[in-house]
Amino acid sequence: MLSYSHIVFFEVASHLSFSKAADILFISQPAITKHIQSLEKHYKVSLFERKGNSVSLTSEGRILLESVVKARELQRQLEFDLTKQKNLQLARGSLTLGTSTTISLYVIPPVFSAFHQQYPNIDLTLINRNSENILKALLDHEIDLAITEGRNTITSVKYQFFLTDEVIPVCSAKSNLVKKKNLTPDDLRTLPVALRERGSGTLAAVTEALQKCKISIADLQHKIVLGGTEALKNFLLDDVCLGFLPLRSVARQLKNGELVRLSIAGLQIHRAFYFMQRRGSETDRINQLFIKLATSHYNKKL
C-alpha cells in the first residue's frame, strides 16, 4: 500500500508546487519537503529539479509518478472491493468528482447528499472548474470521474449521456432591454452583452447556437467577460446588459422578478451534460455506483 510520503509526492508532482500540495493536504510546506526528502533518500534519486520557486520532475520522478498513479487507483478499488463483501452500504472508498460550474452548483449537491446517505463510508470530493480544465484534471488523474457540457474528440475519454440543460438570454428587471419585444439574433450585434470566459461550457453552447444564426461571438458588443455562473448572474442583477445563463442557475431570480427572460426569435440554446471517464476505467465500481444513482435521481423528475 502507498505510504503517506507517496501521497505527498503525488500532490506535489501533479501540481508541480510544494505550496499547493501543502494546501491540499492541510500540512506545512516544511512537512511536505520532509516527506519528499524521505522518498529521495529511500530511492537514492532526485525526484524534482528545483529552480527558484518552480519545480519540475526529473526522469526518475516521472517514473515514480506513473507508478504512483496506478497504485492509487488499485488501492482505491481494492479497499472498496474488500469492504463491500459483507455489506455494500458499508463499503469504504473515495470518489473525486470534477464538474463544470452549472453542474456543481445546481445539479450535484442533492446527488451527493443521496449518495452519502446510501454509502456513508465513501469519501466524496467535488472539484469545480470550467469544462476545459475539468477535462485536463481527468486526463491528469487528479479526479476519478467528470461531468461537463458537450463531448470532445479525445479518444482517451469515454462519454456517457447524463441530462440536458437550457441556456437562456436574461437581463435585470431594471434594464431597458425588458421593454424590447420581438428581438432577433441580429439585434445582438448592437445590444450590450456580458459573457462567460473562454473554456466555459456555457460560452461554447452560446457560440454554437449563434453560429447557426450566422453570428459569431466577435459580432457581439461584449465588453464584460466574467469567470463563473454566479459572477455573471450577480453582475447582471446590478447592470443593464444582456447575458446568457443556464436556466437552472436563474430559476429563483426569474420567479422573484429580479431577472427577466428575453425572447430572441429563432435562438434556442440547449446542451447535453455527459459523464466522462478515462478509457480503461469504465468498469470502476465506485464510478458506476455514482453514475447509476445520479441518473436515477434525475430520471425520477422527468
PDB file of C-alpha atoms in Angstrom:
ATOM      1  CA  MET A   1       0.000   0.000   0.000  1.00  0.00           C
ATOM      2  CA  LEU A   2       1.107   3.564  -0.609  1.00  0.00           C
ATOM      3  CA  SER A   3       2.801   5.407   2.205  1.00  0.00           C
ATOM      4  CA  TYR A   4       1.776   8.938   3.136  1.00  0.00           C
ATOM      5  CA  SER A   5       5.041  10.165   1.609  1.00  0.00           C
ATOM      6  CA  HIS A   6       3.899   8.751  -1.746  1.00  0.00           C
ATOM      7  CA  ILE A   7       0.593  10.607  -1.401  1.00  0.00           C
ATOM      8  CA  VAL A   8       2.526  13.816  -0.716  1.00  0.00           C
ATOM      9  CA  PHE A   9       4.714  13.139  -3.738  1.00  0.00           C
ATOM     10  CA  PHE A  10       1.635  12.649  -5.947  1.00  0.00           C
ATOM     11  CA  GLU A  11       0.188  16.027  -4.977  1.00  0.00           C
ATOM     12  CA  VAL A  12       3.482  17.860  -5.485  1.00  0.00           C
ATOM     13  CA  ALA A  13       4.073  16.106  -8.812  1.00  0.00           C
ATOM     14  CA  SER A  14       0.522  16.725 -10.020  1.00  0.00           C
ATOM     15  CA  HIS A  15       0.618  20.450  -9.298  1.00  0.00           C
ATOM     16  CA  LEU A  16       4.389  20.990  -9.515  1.00  0.00           C
ATOM     17  CA  SER A  17       4.071  23.058  -6.389  1.00  0.00           C
ATOM     18  CA  PHE A  18       5.040  22.389  -2.781  1.00  0.00           C
ATOM     19  CA  SER A  19       2.710  25.141  -1.553  1.00  0.00           C
ATOM     20  CA  LYS A  20      -0.344  23.809  -3.421  1.00  0.00           C
ATOM     21  CA  ALA A  21       0.345  20.331  -2.100  1.00  0.00           C
ATOM     22  CA  ALA A  22       0.544  21.741   1.414  1.00  0.00           C
ATOM     23  CA  ASP A  23      -2.821  23.490   0.968  1.00  0.00           C
ATOM     24  CA  ILE A  24      -4.494  20.350  -0.402  1.00  0.00           C
ATOM     25  CA  LEU A  25      -3.148  18.072   2.327  1.00  0.00           C
ATOM     26  CA  PHE A  26      -3.511  20.619   5.164  1.00  0.00           C
ATOM     27  CA  ILE A  27       0.104  20.293   6.273  1.00  0.00           C
ATOM     28  CA  SER A  28       3.009  22.733   6.307  1.00  0.00           C
ATOM     29  CA  GLN A  29       5.477  23.231   3.465  1.00  0.00           C
ATOM     30  CA  PRO A  30       8.380  22.067   5.674  1.00  0.00           C
ATOM     31  CA  ALA A  31       6.437  18.842   6.258  1.00  0.00           C
ATOM     32  CA  ILE A  32       5.951  18.453   2.501  1.00  0.00           C
ATOM     33  CA  THR A  33       9.684  18.921   1.978  1.00  0.00           C
ATOM     34  CA  LYS A  34      10.486  16.370   4.679  1.00  0.00           C
ATOM     35  CA  HIS A  35       8.317  13.705   3.009  1.00  0.00           C
ATOM     36  CA  ILE A  36       9.882  14.315  -0.399  1.00  0.00           C
ATOM     37  CA  GLN A  37      13.373  14.163   1.052  1.00  0.00           C
ATOM     38  CA  SER A  38      12.452  10.883   2.757  1.00  0.00           C
ATOM     39  CA  LEU A  39      11.438   9.359  -0.578  1.00  0.00           C
ATOM     40  CA  GLU A  40      14.545  10.664  -2.313  1.00  0.00           C
ATOM     41  CA  LYS A  41      16.691   9.160   0.410  1.00  0.00           C
ATOM     42  CA  HIS A  42      14.841   5.850   0.178  1.00  0.00           C
ATOM     43  CA  TYR A  43      15.142   5.566  -3.607  1.00  0.00           C
ATOM     44  CA  LYS A  44      18.546   7.292  -3.697  1.00  0.00           C
ATOM     45  CA  VAL A  45      17.465   9.581  -6.553  1.00  0.00           C
ATOM     46  CA  SER A  46      16.321  13.170  -7.014  1.00  0.00           C
ATOM     47  CA  LEU A  47      12.633  13.389  -7.796  1.00  0.00           C
ATOM     48  CA  PHE A  48      12.388  17.112  -8.524  1.00  0.00           C
ATOM     49  CA  GLU A  49      14.531  19.772 -10.106  1.00  0.00           C
ATOM     50  CA  ARG A  50      14.239  22.993  -8.147  1.00  0.00           C
ATOM     51  CA  LYS A  51      14.776  26.303  -9.943  1.00  0.00           C
ATOM     52  CA  GLY A  52      13.907  29.265  -7.760  1.00  0.00           C
ATOM     53  CA  ASN A  53      10.234  28.996  -6.865  1.00  0.00           C
ATOM     54  CA  SER A  54       9.437  26.488  -9.617  1.00  0.00           C
ATOM     55  CA  VAL A  55       9.900  22.722  -9.658  1.00  0.00           C
ATOM     56  CA  SER A  56       9.833  20.081 -12.374  1.00  0.00           C
ATOM     57  CA  LEU A  57      10.011  16.295 -12.321  1.00  0.00           C
ATOM     58  CA  THR A  58      13.257  14.512 -13.029  1.00  0.00           C
ATOM     59  CA  SER A  59      13.170  11.400 -15.227  1.00  0.00           C
ATOM     60  CA  GLU A  60      13.123   9.321 -12.030  1.00  0.00           C
ATOM     61  CA  GLY A  61      10.279  11.476 -10.710  1.00  0.00           C
ATOM     62  CA  ARG A  62       8.242  10.825 -13.850  1.00  0.00           C
ATOM     63  CA  ILE A  63       8.758   7.063 -13.454  1.00  0.00           C
ATOM     64  CA  LEU A  64       7.627   7.220  -9.833  1.00  0.00           C
ATOM     65  CA  LEU A  65       4.588   9.349 -10.699  1.00  0.00           C
ATOM     66  CA  GLU A  66       3.433   6.867 -13.333  1.00  0.00           C
ATOM     67  CA  SER A  67       3.662   4.029 -10.819  1.00  0.00           C
ATOM     68  CA  VAL A  68       2.008   6.000  -8.008  1.00  0.00           C
ATOM     69  CA  VAL A  69      -0.941   6.866 -10.283  1.00  0.00           C
ATOM     70  CA  LYS A  70      -1.519   3.177 -10.977  1.00  0.00           C
ATOM     71  CA  ALA A  71      -1.048   2.258  -7.313  1.00  0.00           C
ATOM     72  CA  ARG A  72      -3.548   4.893  -6.131  1.00  0.00           C
ATOM     73  CA  GLU A  73      -6.225   3.550  -8.432  1.00  0.00           C
ATOM     74  CA  LEU A  74      -5.507  -0.053  -7.453  1.00  0.00           C
ATOM     75  CA  GLN A  75      -5.590   0.818  -3.738  1.00  0.00           C
ATOM     76  CA  ARG A  76      -8.868   2.683  -4.141  1.00  0.00           C
ATOM     77  CA  GLN A  77     -10.523  -0.251  -5.895  1.00  0.00           C
ATOM     78  CA  LEU A  78      -9.050  -2.805  -3.522  1.00  0.00           C
ATOM     79  CA  GLU A  79     -10.401  -1.056  -0.432  1.00  0.00           C
ATOM     80  CA  PHE A  80     -13.860  -0.865  -1.969  1.00  0.00           C
ATOM     81  CA  ASP A  81     -13.898  -4.448  -3.243  1.00  0.00           C
ATOM     82  CA  LEU A  82     -12.816  -5.940   0.081  1.00  0.00           C
ATOM     83  CA  THR A  83     -15.104  -3.870   2.307  1.00  0.00           C
ATOM     84  CA  LYS A  84     -18.227  -4.339   0.170  1.00  0.00           C
ATOM     85  CA  GLN A  85     -18.275  -8.128   0.573  1.00  0.00           C
ATOM     86  CA  LYS A  86     -20.443  -8.254   3.685  1.00  0.00           C
ATOM     87  CA  ASN A  87     -22.493  -5.104   3.100  1.00  0.00           C
ATOM     88  CA  LEU A  88     -22.303  -2.826   0.049  1.00  0.00           C
ATOM     89  CA  GLN A  89     -23.785   0.087   2.014  1.00  0.00           C
ATOM     90  CA  LEU A  90     -20.856  -0.062   4.452  1.00  0.00           C
ATOM     91  CA  ALA A  91     -18.131  -0.273   1.792  1.00  0.00           C
ATOM     92  CA  ARG A  92     -15.228   2.144   2.141  1.00  0.00           C
ATOM     93  CA  GLY A  93     -13.658   4.108  -0.653  1.00  0.00           C
ATOM     94  CA  SER A  94     -13.374   7.536  -2.208  1.00  0.00           C
ATOM     95  CA  LEU A  95     -14.674   9.428  -5.217  1.00  0.00           C
ATOM     96  CA  THR A  96     -13.274  12.692  -6.527  1.00  0.00           C
ATOM     97  CA  LEU A  97     -15.711  14.211  -8.992  1.00  0.00           C
ATOM     98  CA  GLY A  98     -14.849  17.106 -11.274  1.00  0.00           C
ATOM     99  CA  THR A  99     -17.675  19.175 -12.733  1.00  0.00           C
ATOM    100  CA  SER A 100     -18.324  22.381 -14.581  1.00  0.00           C
ATOM    101  CA  THR A 101     -19.936  25.275 -12.730  1.00  0.00           C
ATOM    102  CA  THR A 102     -23.600  24.675 -13.552  1.00  0.00           C
ATOM    103  CA  ILE A 103     -23.398  21.021 -12.543  1.00  0.00           C
ATOM    104  CA  SER A 104     -21.509  21.664  -9.302  1.00  0.00           C
ATOM    105  CA  LEU A 105     -23.841  24.425  -8.126  1.00  0.00           C
ATOM    106  CA  TYR A 106     -27.257  23.292  -9.277  1.00  0.00           C
ATOM    107  CA  VAL A 107     -27.200  19.563 -10.086  1.00  0.00           C
ATOM    108  CA  ILE A 108     -24.725  17.643  -7.948  1.00  0.00           C
ATOM    109  CA  PRO A 109     -25.492  18.766  -4.332  1.00  0.00           C
ATOM    110  CA  PRO A 110     -28.683  16.667  -3.977  1.00  0.00           C
ATOM    111  CA  VAL A 111     -26.966  13.724  -5.689  1.00  0.00           C
ATOM    112  CA  PHE A 112     -24.011  13.956  -3.299  1.00  0.00           C
ATOM    113  CA  SER A 113     -26.441  14.007  -0.384  1.00  0.00           C
ATOM    114  CA  ALA A 114     -28.316  10.937  -1.627  1.00  0.00           C
ATOM    115  CA  PHE A 115     -25.076   9.065  -2.362  1.00  0.00           C
ATOM    116  CA  HIS A 116     -23.638   9.885   1.067  1.00  0.00           C
ATOM    117  CA  GLN A 117     -26.774   8.659   2.807  1.00  0.00           C
ATOM    118  CA  GLN A 118     -26.647   5.367   0.901  1.00  0.00           C
ATOM    119  CA  TYR A 119     -22.849   4.871   1.094  1.00  0.00           C
ATOM    120  CA  PRO A 120     -21.708   6.822   4.175  1.00  0.00           C
ATOM    121  CA  ASN A 121     -18.173   5.379   4.228  1.00  0.00           C
ATOM    122  CA  ILE A 122     -17.239   6.541   0.729  1.00  0.00           C
ATOM    123  CA  ASP A 123     -15.451   9.887   0.929  1.00  0.00           C
ATOM    124  CA  LEU A 124     -16.708  12.423  -1.607  1.00  0.00           C
ATOM    125  CA  THR A 125     -14.774  15.357  -3.046  1.00  0.00           C
ATOM    126  CA  LEU A 126     -16.120  17.828  -5.591  1.00  0.00           C
ATOM    127  CA  ILE A 127     -13.839  19.943  -7.786  1.00  0.00           C
ATOM    128  CA  ASN A 128     -15.442  22.829  -9.670  1.00  0.00           C
ATOM    129  CA  ARG A 129     -13.734  24.262 -12.758  1.00  0.00           C
ATOM    130  CA  ASN A 130     -14.713  25.206 -16.280  1.00  0.00           C
ATOM    131  CA  SER A 131     -15.150  22.402 -18.798  1.00  0.00           C
ATOM    132  CA  GLU A 132     -11.737  22.792 -20.375  1.00  0.00           C
ATOM    133  CA  ASN A 133      -9.891  22.472 -17.064  1.00  0.00           C
ATOM    134  CA  ILE A 134     -12.044  19.572 -15.860  1.00  0.00           C
ATOM    135  CA  LEU A 135     -11.026  17.556 -18.899  1.00  0.00           C
ATOM    136  CA  LYS A 136      -7.372  18.262 -18.107  1.00  0.00           C
ATOM    137  CA  ALA A 137      -7.857  17.196 -14.480  1.00  0.00           C
ATOM    138  CA  LEU A 138      -9.397  13.901 -15.623  1.00  0.00           C
ATOM    139  CA  LEU A 139      -6.536  13.156 -18.008  1.00  0.00           C
ATOM    140  CA  ASP A 140      -4.018  14.071 -15.283  1.00  0.00           C
ATOM    141  CA  HIS A 141      -5.679  11.554 -12.896  1.00  0.00           C
ATOM    142  CA  GLU A 142      -6.496  14.377 -10.480  1.00  0.00           C
ATOM    143  CA  ILE A 143     -10.147  13.274 -10.468  1.00  0.00           C
ATOM    144  CA  ASP A 144     -11.869   9.895 -10.844  1.00  0.00           C
ATOM    145  CA  LEU A 145     -14.954  10.969 -12.765  1.00  0.00           C
ATOM    146  CA  ALA A 146     -16.103  14.133 -14.548  1.00  0.00           C
ATOM    147  CA  ILE A 147     -19.323  15.740 -15.718  1.00  0.00           C
ATOM    148  CA  THR A 148     -19.139  18.502 -18.326  1.00  0.00           C
ATOM    149  CA  GLU A 149     -21.044  20.064 -21.176  1.00  0.00           C
ATOM    150  CA  GLY A 150     -20.623  18.560 -24.615  1.00  0.00           C
ATOM    151  CA  ARG A 151     -18.252  15.972 -25.959  1.00  0.00           C
ATOM    152  CA  ASN A 152     -14.645  16.218 -27.074  1.00  0.00           C
ATOM    153  CA  THR A 153     -12.918  14.259 -29.808  1.00  0.00           C
ATOM    154  CA  ILE A 154     -10.204  12.961 -27.477  1.00  0.00           C
ATOM    155  CA  THR A 155     -10.138   9.173 -27.848  1.00  0.00           C
ATOM    156  CA  SER A 156      -8.700   8.562 -24.373  1.00  0.00           C
ATOM    157  CA  VAL A 157     -12.015   9.611 -22.802  1.00  0.00           C
ATOM    158  CA  LYS A 158     -15.342   7.779 -22.826  1.00  0.00           C
ATOM    159  CA  TYR A 159     -18.599   9.753 -22.672  1.00  0.00           C
ATOM    160  CA  GLN A 160     -21.974   8.709 -21.254  1.00  0.00           C
ATOM    161  CA  PHE A 161     -25.067  10.923 -21.527  1.00  0.00           C
ATOM    162  CA  PHE A 162     -26.399  12.340 -18.243  1.00  0.00           C
ATOM    163  CA  LEU A 163     -29.006  15.066 -18.828  1.00  0.00           C
ATOM    164  CA  THR A 164     -29.877  18.108 -20.929  1.00  0.00           C
ATOM    165  CA  ASP A 165     -29.872  21.772 -19.956  1.00  0.00           C
ATOM    166  CA  GLU A 166     -31.120  25.021 -21.480  1.00  0.00           C
ATOM    167  CA  VAL A 167     -29.201  28.301 -21.646  1.00  0.00           C
ATOM    168  CA  ILE A 168     -31.359  31.421 -21.868  1.00  0.00           C
ATOM    169  CA  PRO A 169     -30.873  35.154 -22.507  1.00  0.00           C
ATOM    170  CA  VAL A 170     -31.688  37.224 -19.402  1.00  0.00           C
ATOM    171  CA  CYS A 171     -31.338  40.751 -18.097  1.00  0.00           C
ATOM    172  CA  SER A 172     -32.079  42.670 -14.937  1.00  0.00           C
ATOM    173  CA  ALA A 173     -35.680  43.729 -14.385  1.00  0.00           C
ATOM    174  CA  LYS A 174     -34.423  47.337 -14.315  1.00  0.00           C
ATOM    175  CA  SER A 175     -32.809  47.100 -17.757  1.00  0.00           C
ATOM    176  CA  ASN A 176     -34.397  48.867 -20.721  1.00  0.00           C
ATOM    177  CA  LEU A 177     -33.995  45.603 -22.608  1.00  0.00           C
ATOM    178  CA  VAL A 178     -37.130  44.391 -20.809  1.00  0.00           C
ATOM    179  CA  LYS A 179     -39.151  46.806 -22.936  1.00  0.00           C
ATOM    180  CA  LYS A 180     -37.813  45.393 -26.196  1.00  0.00           C
ATOM    181  CA  LYS A 181     -40.194  42.980 -27.857  1.00  0.00           C
ATOM    182  CA  ASN A 182     -39.603  40.597 -30.751  1.00  0.00           C
ATOM    183  CA  LEU A 183     -35.820  40.589 -30.526  1.00  0.00           C
ATOM    184  CA  THR A 184     -33.925  38.860 -33.339  1.00  0.00           C
ATOM    185  CA  PRO A 185     -30.428  37.375 -33.369  1.00  0.00           C
ATOM    186  CA  ASP A 186     -29.249  40.336 -35.463  1.00  0.00           C
ATOM    187  CA  ASP A 187     -30.210  42.675 -32.594  1.00  0.00           C
ATOM    188  CA  LEU A 188     -27.393  41.086 -30.572  1.00  0.00           C
ATOM    189  CA  ARG A 189     -24.903  42.937 -32.777  1.00  0.00           C
ATOM    190  CA  THR A 190     -25.927  46.230 -31.154  1.00  0.00           C
ATOM    191  CA  LEU A 191     -27.066  45.269 -27.649  1.00  0.00           C
ATOM    192  CA  PRO A 192     -24.710  45.311 -24.637  1.00  0.00           C
ATOM    193  CA  VAL A 193     -23.803  41.710 -23.759  1.00  0.00           C
ATOM    194  CA  ALA A 194     -21.836  40.157 -20.894  1.00  0.00           C
ATOM    195  CA  LEU A 195     -20.306  36.706 -21.457  1.00  0.00           C
ATOM    196  CA  ARG A 196     -18.681  33.798 -19.651  1.00  0.00           C
ATOM    197  CA  GLU A 197     -14.947  33.199 -20.007  1.00  0.00           C
ATOM    198  CA  ARG A 198     -13.185  31.173 -22.694  1.00  0.00           C
ATOM    199  CA  GLY A 199     -13.257  27.466 -21.853  1.00  0.00           C
ATOM    200  CA  SER A 200     -16.736  27.740 -20.340  1.00  0.00           C
ATOM    201  CA  GLY A 201     -19.296  25.185 -21.488  1.00  0.00           C
ATOM    202  CA  THR A 202     -21.977  27.878 -21.372  1.00  0.00           C
ATOM    203  CA  LEU A 203     -19.987  30.063 -23.759  1.00  0.00           C
ATOM    204  CA  ALA A 204     -19.426  27.092 -26.082  1.00  0.00           C
ATOM    205  CA  ALA A 205     -23.180  26.419 -26.202  1.00  0.00           C
ATOM    206  CA  VAL A 206     -23.951  30.079 -26.918  1.00  0.00           C
ATOM    207  CA  THR A 207     -21.269  30.220 -29.614  1.00  0.00           C
ATOM    208  CA  GLU A 208     -22.659  27.136 -31.365  1.00  0.00           C
ATOM    209  CA  ALA A 209     -26.241  28.421 -31.275  1.00  0.00           C
ATOM    210  CA  LEU A 210     -25.259  31.837 -32.619  1.00  0.00           C
ATOM    211  CA  GLN A 211     -23.278  30.277 -35.446  1.00  0.00           C
ATOM    212  CA  LYS A 212     -26.498  28.632 -36.642  1.00  0.00           C
ATOM    213  CA  CYS A 213     -27.871  32.185 -36.909  1.00  0.00           C
ATOM    214  CA  LYS A 214     -24.735  33.255 -38.816  1.00  0.00           C
ATOM    215  CA  ILE A 215     -23.478  35.360 -35.906  1.00  0.00           C
ATOM    216  CA  SER A 216     -20.102  34.990 -34.206  1.00  0.00           C
ATOM    217  CA  ILE A 217     -19.082  35.995 -30.701  1.00  0.00           C
ATOM    218  CA  ALA A 218     -16.882  38.667 -32.281  1.00  0.00           C
ATOM    219  CA  ASP A 219     -20.037  40.292 -33.699  1.00  0.00           C
ATOM    220  CA  LEU A 220     -21.433  40.944 -30.220  1.00  0.00           C
ATOM    221  CA  GLN A 221     -20.988  44.172 -28.277  1.00  0.00           C
ATOM    222  CA  HIS A 222     -19.371  42.426 -25.340  1.00  0.00           C
ATOM    223  CA  LYS A 223     -17.167  44.482 -23.079  1.00  0.00           C
ATOM    224  CA  ILE A 224     -17.575  42.308 -19.997  1.00  0.00           C
ATOM    225  CA  VAL A 225     -16.285  38.738 -19.546  1.00  0.00           C
ATOM    226  CA  LEU A 226     -16.758  37.000 -16.192  1.00  0.00           C
ATOM    227  CA  GLY A 227     -15.455  33.692 -14.887  1.00  0.00           C
ATOM    228  CA  GLY A 228     -18.226  31.625 -13.313  1.00  0.00           C
ATOM    229  CA  THR A 229     -22.003  31.400 -13.462  1.00  0.00           C
ATOM    230  CA  GLU A 230     -22.589  33.164 -10.150  1.00  0.00           C
ATOM    231  CA  ALA A 231     -20.246  36.011 -11.070  1.00  0.00           C
ATOM    232  CA  LEU A 232     -22.116  36.622 -14.324  1.00  0.00           C
ATOM    233  CA  LYS A 233     -25.510  36.339 -12.631  1.00  0.00           C
ATOM    234  CA  ASN A 234     -24.604  38.787  -9.882  1.00  0.00           C
ATOM    235  CA  PHE A 235     -23.217  41.211 -12.458  1.00  0.00           C
ATOM    236  CA  LEU A 236     -26.431  41.087 -14.476  1.00  0.00           C
ATOM    237  CA  LEU A 237     -28.515  41.730 -11.364  1.00  0.00           C
ATOM    238  CA  ASP A 238     -26.758  45.101 -10.955  1.00  0.00           C
ATOM    239  CA  ASP A 239     -26.253  46.037 -14.602  1.00  0.00           C
ATOM    240  CA  VAL A 240     -28.340  46.606 -17.725  1.00  0.00           C
ATOM    241  CA  CYS A 241     -26.532  44.129 -20.013  1.00  0.00           C
ATOM    242  CA  LEU A 242     -27.962  41.026 -21.577  1.00  0.00           C
ATOM    243  CA  GLY A 243     -26.338  37.754 -20.594  1.00  0.00           C
ATOM    244  CA  PHE A 244     -26.704  34.045 -21.317  1.00  0.00           C
ATOM    245  CA  LEU A 245     -27.104  31.787 -18.285  1.00  0.00           C
ATOM    246  CA  PRO A 246     -28.270  28.224 -17.605  1.00  0.00           C
ATOM    247  CA  LEU A 247     -31.978  28.134 -16.778  1.00  0.00           C
ATOM    248  CA  ARG A 248     -31.213  26.074 -13.667  1.00  0.00           C
ATOM    249  CA  SER A 249     -28.980  28.858 -12.333  1.00  0.00           C
ATOM    250  CA  VAL A 250     -31.555  31.669 -12.570  1.00  0.00           C
ATOM    251  CA  ALA A 251     -34.818  29.876 -11.734  1.00  0.00           C
ATOM    252  CA  ARG A 252     -35.146  31.656  -8.373  1.00  0.00           C
ATOM    253  CA  GLN A 253     -34.336  35.104  -9.800  1.00  0.00           C
ATOM    254  CA  LEU A 254     -36.842  34.639 -12.632  1.00  0.00           C
ATOM    255  CA  LYS A 255     -39.522  33.613 -10.148  1.00  0.00           C
ATOM    256  CA  ASN A 256     -38.986  36.589  -7.830  1.00  0.00           C
ATOM    257  CA  GLY A 257     -38.689  39.038 -10.725  1.00  0.00           C
ATOM    258  CA  GLU A 258     -35.080  40.121 -10.264  1.00  0.00           C
ATOM    259  CA  LEU A 259     -34.176  38.801 -13.714  1.00  0.00           C
ATOM    260  CA  VAL A 260     -36.286  38.644 -16.858  1.00  0.00           C
ATOM    261  CA  ARG A 261     -36.067  36.050 -19.585  1.00  0.00           C
ATOM    262  CA  LEU A 262     -35.747  37.634 -23.018  1.00  0.00           C
ATOM    263  CA  SER A 263     -37.165  36.118 -26.179  1.00  0.00           C
ATOM    264  CA  ILE A 264     -34.921  36.060 -29.235  1.00  0.00           C
ATOM    265  CA  ALA A 265     -36.707  34.651 -32.280  1.00  0.00           C
ATOM    266  CA  GLY A 266     -35.092  31.539 -33.687  1.00  0.00           C
ATOM    267  CA  LEU A 267     -32.416  31.272 -30.984  1.00  0.00           C
ATOM    268  CA  GLN A 268     -32.609  28.064 -28.963  1.00  0.00           C
ATOM    269  CA  ILE A 269     -29.645  27.068 -26.798  1.00  0.00           C
ATOM    270  CA  HIS A 270     -29.633  23.528 -25.465  1.00  0.00           C
ATOM    271  CA  ARG A 271     -26.678  21.474 -24.324  1.00  0.00           C
ATOM    272  CA  ALA A 272     -26.083  17.984 -23.065  1.00  0.00           C
ATOM    273  CA  PHE A 273     -24.130  17.038 -19.956  1.00  0.00           C
ATOM    274  CA  TYR A 274     -22.019  13.889 -20.058  1.00  0.00           C
ATOM    275  CA  PHE A 275     -20.192  11.712 -17.574  1.00  0.00           C
ATOM    276  CA  MET A 276     -16.554  11.408 -18.610  1.00  0.00           C
ATOM    277  CA  GLN A 277     -14.215   8.569 -17.695  1.00  0.00           C
ATOM    278  CA  ARG A 278     -10.714   7.728 -18.809  1.00  0.00           C
ATOM    279  CA  ARG A 279     -10.598   4.834 -21.260  1.00  0.00           C
ATOM    280  CA  GLY A 280      -9.866   1.708 -19.280  1.00  0.00           C
ATOM    281  CA  SER A 281     -11.668   2.883 -16.145  1.00  0.00           C
ATOM    282  CA  GLU A 282     -15.207   2.343 -17.458  1.00  0.00           C
ATOM    283  CA  THR A 283     -15.715  -0.571 -15.074  1.00  0.00           C
ATOM    284  CA  ASP A 284     -14.652   1.401 -11.988  1.00  0.00           C
ATOM    285  CA  ARG A 285     -17.144   0.151  -9.384  1.00  0.00           C
ATOM    286  CA  ILE A 286     -17.468   3.377  -7.384  1.00  0.00           C
ATOM    287  CA  ASN A 287     -17.871   5.459 -10.536  1.00  0.00           C
ATOM    288  CA  GLN A 288     -20.620   3.133 -11.733  1.00  0.00           C
ATOM    289  CA  LEU A 289     -22.453   3.333  -8.404  1.00  0.00           C
ATOM    290  CA  PHE A 290     -22.418   7.129  -8.611  1.00  0.00           C
ATOM    291  CA  ILE A 291     -23.468   7.253 -12.270  1.00  0.00           C
ATOM    292  CA  LYS A 292     -26.363   4.884 -11.581  1.00  0.00           C
ATOM    293  CA  LEU A 293     -27.612   6.897  -8.604  1.00  0.00           C
ATOM    294  CA  ALA A 294     -27.222  10.282 -10.334  1.00  0.00           C
ATOM    295  CA  THR A 295     -29.031   9.098 -13.458  1.00  0.00           C
ATOM    296  CA  SER A 296     -31.818   7.544 -11.409  1.00  0.00           C
ATOM    297  CA  HIS A 297     -32.201  10.722  -9.324  1.00  0.00           C
ATOM    298  CA  TYR A 298     -32.871  12.918 -12.348  1.00  0.00           C
ATOM    299  CA  ASN A 299     -34.853  10.371 -14.327  1.00  0.00           C
ATOM    300  CA  LYS A 300     -37.390  10.390 -11.487  1.00  0.00           C
ATOM    301  CA  LYS A 301     -38.001  14.064 -12.213  1.00  0.00           C
ATOM    302  CA  LEU A 302     -38.760  13.573 -15.906  1.00  0.00           C
TER     303      LEU A 302
END
